[in-house]
XYZ file of C-alpha atoms in Angstrom:
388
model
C -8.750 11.411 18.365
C -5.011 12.789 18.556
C -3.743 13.724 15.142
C 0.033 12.064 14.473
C 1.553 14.456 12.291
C 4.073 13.278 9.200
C 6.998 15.093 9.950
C 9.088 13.417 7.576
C 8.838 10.733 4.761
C 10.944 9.000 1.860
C 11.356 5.779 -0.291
C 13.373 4.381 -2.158
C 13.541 3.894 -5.780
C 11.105 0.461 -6.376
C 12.760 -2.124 -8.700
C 14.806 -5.329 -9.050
C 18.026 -4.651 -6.663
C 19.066 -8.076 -5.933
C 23.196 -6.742 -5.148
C 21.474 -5.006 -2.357
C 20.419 -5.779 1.509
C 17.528 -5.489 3.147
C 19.374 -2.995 5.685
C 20.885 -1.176 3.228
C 17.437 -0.551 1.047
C 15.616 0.624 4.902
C 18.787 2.747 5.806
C 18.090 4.772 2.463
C 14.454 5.541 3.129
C 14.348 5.906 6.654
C 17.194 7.969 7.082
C 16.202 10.495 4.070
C 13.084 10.365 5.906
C 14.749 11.882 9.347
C 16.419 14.322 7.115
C 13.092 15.218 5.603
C 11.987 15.775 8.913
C 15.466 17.552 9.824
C 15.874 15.426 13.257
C 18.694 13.241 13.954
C 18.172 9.312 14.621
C 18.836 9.598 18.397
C 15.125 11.413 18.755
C 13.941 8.454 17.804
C 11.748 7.173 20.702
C 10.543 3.845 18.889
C 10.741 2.118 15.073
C 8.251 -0.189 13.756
C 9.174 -2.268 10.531
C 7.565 -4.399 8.420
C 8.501 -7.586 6.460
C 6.899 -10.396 5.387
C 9.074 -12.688 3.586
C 12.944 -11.729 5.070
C 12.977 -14.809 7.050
C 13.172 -16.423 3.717
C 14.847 -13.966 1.170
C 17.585 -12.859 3.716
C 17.867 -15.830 5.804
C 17.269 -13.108 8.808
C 14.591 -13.350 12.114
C 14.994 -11.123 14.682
C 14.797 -7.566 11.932
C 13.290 -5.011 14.196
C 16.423 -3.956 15.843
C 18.568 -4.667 12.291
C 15.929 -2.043 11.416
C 16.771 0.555 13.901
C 20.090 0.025 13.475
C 20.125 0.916 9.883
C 18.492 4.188 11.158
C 21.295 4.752 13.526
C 19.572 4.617 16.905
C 19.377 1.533 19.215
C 15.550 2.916 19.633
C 13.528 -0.109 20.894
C 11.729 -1.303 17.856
C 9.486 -4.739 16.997
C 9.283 -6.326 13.181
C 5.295 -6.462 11.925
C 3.873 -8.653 9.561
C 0.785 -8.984 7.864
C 1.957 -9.714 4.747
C 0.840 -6.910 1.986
C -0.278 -5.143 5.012
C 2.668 -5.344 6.875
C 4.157 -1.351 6.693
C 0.214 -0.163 6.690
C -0.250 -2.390 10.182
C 3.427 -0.904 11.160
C 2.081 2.511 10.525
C -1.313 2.276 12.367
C 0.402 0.696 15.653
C 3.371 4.055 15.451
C -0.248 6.089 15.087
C -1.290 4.919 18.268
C 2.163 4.730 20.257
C 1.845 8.495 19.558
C -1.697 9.299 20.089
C -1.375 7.033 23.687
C 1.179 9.336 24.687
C 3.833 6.536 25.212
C 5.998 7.741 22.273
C 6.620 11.626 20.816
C 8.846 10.461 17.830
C 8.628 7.158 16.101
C 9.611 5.817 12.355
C 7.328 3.359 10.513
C 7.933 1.551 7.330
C 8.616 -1.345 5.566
C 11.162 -3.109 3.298
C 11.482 -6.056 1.391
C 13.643 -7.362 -1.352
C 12.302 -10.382 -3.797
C 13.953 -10.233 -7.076
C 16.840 -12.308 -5.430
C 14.420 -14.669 -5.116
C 13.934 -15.345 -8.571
C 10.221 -15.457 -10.018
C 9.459 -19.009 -8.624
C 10.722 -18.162 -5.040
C 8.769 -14.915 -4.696
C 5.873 -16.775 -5.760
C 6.196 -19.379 -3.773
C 7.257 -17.213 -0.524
C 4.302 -14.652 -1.632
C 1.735 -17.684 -1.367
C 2.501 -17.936 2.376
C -0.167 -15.148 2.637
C -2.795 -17.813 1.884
C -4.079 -20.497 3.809
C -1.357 -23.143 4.396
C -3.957 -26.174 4.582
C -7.032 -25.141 1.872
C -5.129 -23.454 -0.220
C -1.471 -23.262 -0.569
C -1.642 -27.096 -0.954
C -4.058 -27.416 -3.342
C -1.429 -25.418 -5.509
C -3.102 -21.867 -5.641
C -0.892 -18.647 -6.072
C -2.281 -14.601 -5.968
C -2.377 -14.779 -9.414
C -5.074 -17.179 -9.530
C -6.797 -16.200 -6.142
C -7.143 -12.699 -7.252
C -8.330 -14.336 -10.814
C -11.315 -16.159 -8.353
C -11.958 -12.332 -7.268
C -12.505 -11.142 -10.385
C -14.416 -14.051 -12.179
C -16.883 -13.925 -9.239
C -16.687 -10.005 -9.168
C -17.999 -10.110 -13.280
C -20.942 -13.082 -12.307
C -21.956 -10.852 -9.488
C -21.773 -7.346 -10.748
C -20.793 -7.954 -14.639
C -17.489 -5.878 -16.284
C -15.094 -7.437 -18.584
C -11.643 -7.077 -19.103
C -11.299 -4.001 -21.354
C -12.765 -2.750 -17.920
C -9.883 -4.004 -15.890
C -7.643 -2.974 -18.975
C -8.431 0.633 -18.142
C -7.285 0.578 -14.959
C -3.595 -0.989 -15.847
C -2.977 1.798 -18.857
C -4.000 4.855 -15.983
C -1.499 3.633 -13.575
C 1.374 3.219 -15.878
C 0.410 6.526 -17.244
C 0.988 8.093 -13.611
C 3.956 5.941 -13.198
C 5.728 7.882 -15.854
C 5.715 11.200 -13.716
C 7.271 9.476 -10.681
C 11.141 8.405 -11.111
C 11.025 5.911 -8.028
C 8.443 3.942 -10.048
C 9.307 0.302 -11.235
C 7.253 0.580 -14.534
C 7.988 3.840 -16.098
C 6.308 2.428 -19.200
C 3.031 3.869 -21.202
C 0.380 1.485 -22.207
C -2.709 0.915 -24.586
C -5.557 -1.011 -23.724
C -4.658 -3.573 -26.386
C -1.266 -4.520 -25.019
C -3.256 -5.075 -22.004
C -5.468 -7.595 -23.519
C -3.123 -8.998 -25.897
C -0.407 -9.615 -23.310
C 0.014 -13.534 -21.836
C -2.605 -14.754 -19.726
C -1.225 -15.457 -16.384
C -4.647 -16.772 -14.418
C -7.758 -15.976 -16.615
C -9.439 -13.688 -16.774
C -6.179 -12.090 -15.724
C -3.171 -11.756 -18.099
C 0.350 -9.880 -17.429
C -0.582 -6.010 -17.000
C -3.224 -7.378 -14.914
C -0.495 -7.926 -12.264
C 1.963 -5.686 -10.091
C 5.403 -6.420 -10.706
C 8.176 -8.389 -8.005
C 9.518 -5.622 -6.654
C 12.184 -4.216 -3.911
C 12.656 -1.590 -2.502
C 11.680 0.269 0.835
C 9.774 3.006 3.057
C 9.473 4.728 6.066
C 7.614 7.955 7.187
C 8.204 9.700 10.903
C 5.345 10.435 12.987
C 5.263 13.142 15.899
C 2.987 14.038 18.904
C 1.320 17.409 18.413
C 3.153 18.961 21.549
C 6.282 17.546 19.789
C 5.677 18.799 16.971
C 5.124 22.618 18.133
C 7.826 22.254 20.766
C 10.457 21.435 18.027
C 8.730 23.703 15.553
C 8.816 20.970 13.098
C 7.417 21.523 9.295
C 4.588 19.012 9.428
C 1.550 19.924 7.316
C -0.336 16.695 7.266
C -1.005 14.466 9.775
C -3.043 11.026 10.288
C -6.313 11.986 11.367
C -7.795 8.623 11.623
C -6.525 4.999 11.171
C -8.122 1.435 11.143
C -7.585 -2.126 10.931
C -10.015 -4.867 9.405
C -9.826 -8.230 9.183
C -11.624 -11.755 7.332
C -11.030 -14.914 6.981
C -7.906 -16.412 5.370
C -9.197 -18.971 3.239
C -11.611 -17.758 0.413
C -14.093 -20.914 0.807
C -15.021 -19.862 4.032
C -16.371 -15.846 2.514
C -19.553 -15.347 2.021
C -18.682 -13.810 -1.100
C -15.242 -13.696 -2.812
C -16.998 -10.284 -4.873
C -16.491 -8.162 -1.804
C -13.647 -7.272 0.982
C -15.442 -6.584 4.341
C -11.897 -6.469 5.762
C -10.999 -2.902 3.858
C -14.744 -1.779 4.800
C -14.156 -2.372 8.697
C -10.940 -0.434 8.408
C -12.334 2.171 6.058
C -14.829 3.003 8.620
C -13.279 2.718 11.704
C -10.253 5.350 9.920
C -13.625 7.691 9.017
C -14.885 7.544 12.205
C -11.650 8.716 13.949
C -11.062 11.678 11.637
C -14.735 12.258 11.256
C -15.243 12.543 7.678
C -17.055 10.707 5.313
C -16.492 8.868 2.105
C -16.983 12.034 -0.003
C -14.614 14.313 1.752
C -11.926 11.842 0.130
C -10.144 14.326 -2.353
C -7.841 11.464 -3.767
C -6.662 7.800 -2.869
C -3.694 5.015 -2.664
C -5.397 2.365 -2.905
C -4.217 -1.540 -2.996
C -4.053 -2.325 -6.529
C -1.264 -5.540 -6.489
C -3.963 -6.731 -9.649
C -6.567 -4.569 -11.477
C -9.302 -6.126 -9.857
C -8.324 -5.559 -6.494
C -8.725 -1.570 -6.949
C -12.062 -1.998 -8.485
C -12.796 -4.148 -4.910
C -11.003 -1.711 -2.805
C -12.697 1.671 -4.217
C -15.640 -0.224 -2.812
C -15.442 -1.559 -0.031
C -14.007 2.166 0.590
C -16.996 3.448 0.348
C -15.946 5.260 -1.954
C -18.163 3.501 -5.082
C -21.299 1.142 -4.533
C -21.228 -2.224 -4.622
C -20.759 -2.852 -8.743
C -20.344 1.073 -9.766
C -15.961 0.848 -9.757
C -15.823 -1.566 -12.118
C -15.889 1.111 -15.173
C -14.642 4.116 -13.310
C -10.998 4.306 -14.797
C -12.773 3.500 -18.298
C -14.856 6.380 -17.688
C -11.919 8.921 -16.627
C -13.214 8.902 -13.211
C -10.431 7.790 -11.270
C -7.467 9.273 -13.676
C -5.754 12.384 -12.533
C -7.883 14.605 -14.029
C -11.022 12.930 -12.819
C -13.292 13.446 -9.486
C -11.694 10.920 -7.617
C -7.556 10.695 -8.345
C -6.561 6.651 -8.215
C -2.932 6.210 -7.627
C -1.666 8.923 -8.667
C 1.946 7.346 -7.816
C 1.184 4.692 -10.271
C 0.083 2.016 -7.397
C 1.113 -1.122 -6.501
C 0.468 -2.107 -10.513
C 3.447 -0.050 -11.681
C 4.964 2.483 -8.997
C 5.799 -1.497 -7.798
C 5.120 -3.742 -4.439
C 8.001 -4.272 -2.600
C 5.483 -5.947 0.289
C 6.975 -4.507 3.236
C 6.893 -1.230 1.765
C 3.774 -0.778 0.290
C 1.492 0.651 3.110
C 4.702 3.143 4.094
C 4.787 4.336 0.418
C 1.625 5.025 -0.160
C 1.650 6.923 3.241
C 4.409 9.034 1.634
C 2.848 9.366 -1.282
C -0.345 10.666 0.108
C 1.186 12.976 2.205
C 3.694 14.684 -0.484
C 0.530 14.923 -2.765
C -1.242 16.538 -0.309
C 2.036 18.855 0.556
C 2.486 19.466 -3.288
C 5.555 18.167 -3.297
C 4.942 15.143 -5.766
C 5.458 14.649 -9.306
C 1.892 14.405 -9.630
C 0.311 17.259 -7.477
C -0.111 19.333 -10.306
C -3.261 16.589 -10.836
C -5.001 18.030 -7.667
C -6.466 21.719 -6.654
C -7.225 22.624 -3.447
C -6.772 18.623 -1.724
C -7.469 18.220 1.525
C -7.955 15.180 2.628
C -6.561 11.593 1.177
C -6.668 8.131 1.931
C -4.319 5.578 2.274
C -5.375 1.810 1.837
C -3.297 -1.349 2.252
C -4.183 -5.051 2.224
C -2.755 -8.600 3.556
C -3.480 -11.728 1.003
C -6.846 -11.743 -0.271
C -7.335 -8.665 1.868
C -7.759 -11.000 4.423
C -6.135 -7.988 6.774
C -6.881 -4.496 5.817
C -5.914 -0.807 6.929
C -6.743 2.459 6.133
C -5.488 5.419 7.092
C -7.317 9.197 6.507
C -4.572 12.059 5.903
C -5.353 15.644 6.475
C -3.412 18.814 5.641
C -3.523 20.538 9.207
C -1.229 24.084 8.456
């Protein structure tokens, strides 16, 4: 397949902005992005942007051409949303605009903006990811769906919470390196498990914080890309999309996310690598648990080895396998919208050496990107390369 090379890419700082629009936070990133990638807006041949809940926090429909507007450019350009999976899906649809050939230069990423919200409005509009009829009514939240996850995770494949624990103190520890993280705050296992249960067996530093913020990253054709002589040393090298069922009943097991695994291989088909060419990873870690399911489903871990790989120092930044090296979703922060776009950034200035934490890696290669809807009941991945 085509590669779409990153040309440019930017966020903004992730926090609690609630003074601020939804416009304004996606006219920050995406034009630092086009300045990134030294191009003006009217280049722009297309914008893809996702959202999931600005129908609600904004009172606003109709965002993809507020979105290209805030870039400058009346560019033709569509809103996507999958929830958590919104920017990843927005990203993987601007990869194939390219690769097709019916778009040179296009701008994907994400916004969204919660803390206006308050905490019982985000939850409630962040529940929409979940089925409406077996599930939202009944009264469940992410908190406790993602607590299902992990109880049936530990009765499948054992673990424990000092486990999980790990995981929350190494992503807070990379958060502190990166000053667009929410949670610049260091950790100890203990405050992990002594902190207030929120959905057992998951308790406050289990969870990713309500966050805003936003995302975008540019994407070029190759012949674009030489023809401007444009300073683009990574590029997408394979991208893919996976999918399940909504409601968690109807899974044949709530221990494992086929969804990521359909879009893990279909991305390392297309770039044609395998799991172990992976030097380091963004994965979707919105609770602890889900990073444990991700790194497998990834292929990246067998079914019940991730459970005790931060624990272990495998997955910390001066392990084999780097684990959100940006902090993740768990403290960098998950602005929904955003997420997939960040973590596209951050993948690609890690791999560029541009990042506060590249000093973690030698000699990467190749990284992966992974982003997921609900209960990862939508999935994609995306394989980065560094191409000059």
């Amino acid at each position: 397949m085509s590669k779409a090379f990153i040309a440019g890419s930017e966020t903004t700082a992730f926090g609690s902005f609630p003074d601020r629009t939804g416009r304004d936070l996606f006219a920050e990133a995406g034009r630092a992005a086009l300045d990134d990638a030294g191009l003006p807006p009217d280049a722009v041949d297309e914008v893809y942007y996702g959202n999931f809940v600005g129908t609600l926090a904004e009172n606003q429909g109709h965002q993809g051409p507020l979105a290209a507007e805030a870039l400058g450019t009346t560019a033709p350009s569509r809103r996507i949303e999958s929830a958590c999976a919104s920017s990843g899906l927005a990203v993987r649809d601007a990869v194939r605009a390219v690769r097709s050939g019916e778009a040179d230069l296009v701008v994907a990423g994400g916004m969204e903006r919660m803390s206006n919200m308050g905490t019982a409005g985000a939850t409630d509009g962040l529940s929409r990811a979940a089925d409406d009829l077996f599930e939202i009514r009944a009264g469940v939240t992410f908190p406790a769906a993602y607590a299902l996850l992990a109880r049936a995770y530990f009765e499948t494949f054992g673990g424990d919470r000092e486990d999980l624990a790990a995981i929350a103190v190494k992503n807070h520890d990379n958060a502190l390196g990166n000053d667009h993280a929410h949670l610049q705050e260091s950790i100890v296992v203990d405050d992990v498990l002594e902190a207030q249960e929120i959905a057992a067996p998951l308790g406050l530093y289990d969870a990713c914080p309500i966050s805003d913020g936003a995302a975008a990253v540019v994407l070029a054709s190759p012949s674009y890309a030489a023809d401007h002589g444009l300073d683009a040393a990574v590029a997408i090298t394979g991208s893919g999309h996976g999918g399940d069922t909504m409601a968690l009943q109807d899974r044949d097991s709530l221990a494992k996310t086929p969804a990521t695994r359909e879009a893990a291989e279909m991305a390392y088909d297309e770039a044609g690598i395998d799991p172990d060419d992976i030097d380091l990873a963004e994965v979707h870690d919105c609770f602890t648990i889900a990073e444990v399911l991700a790194l497998e489903a990834l292929g990246l871990y067998g079914d019940g080895e991730a459970i005790d790989a931060a624990a272990n120092g495998e997955t910390r930044r001066d392990g084999s396998l780097p684990v959100n090296l940006s902090g993740g979703l768990k403290a960098k922060g998950h602005p929904v919208g955003a997420t997939g776009a960040a973590q596209i950034a951050a993948v690609s200035s890690l791999l560029e050496g541009t990042h506060p934490r590249s000093d973690a890696l030698e000699d990467a290669t190749v990284g992966l990107a992974h982003n997921a809807g609900g209960t990862v009941a939508s999935a994609t991945v995306h394989v980065l390369e560094v191409v000059a």
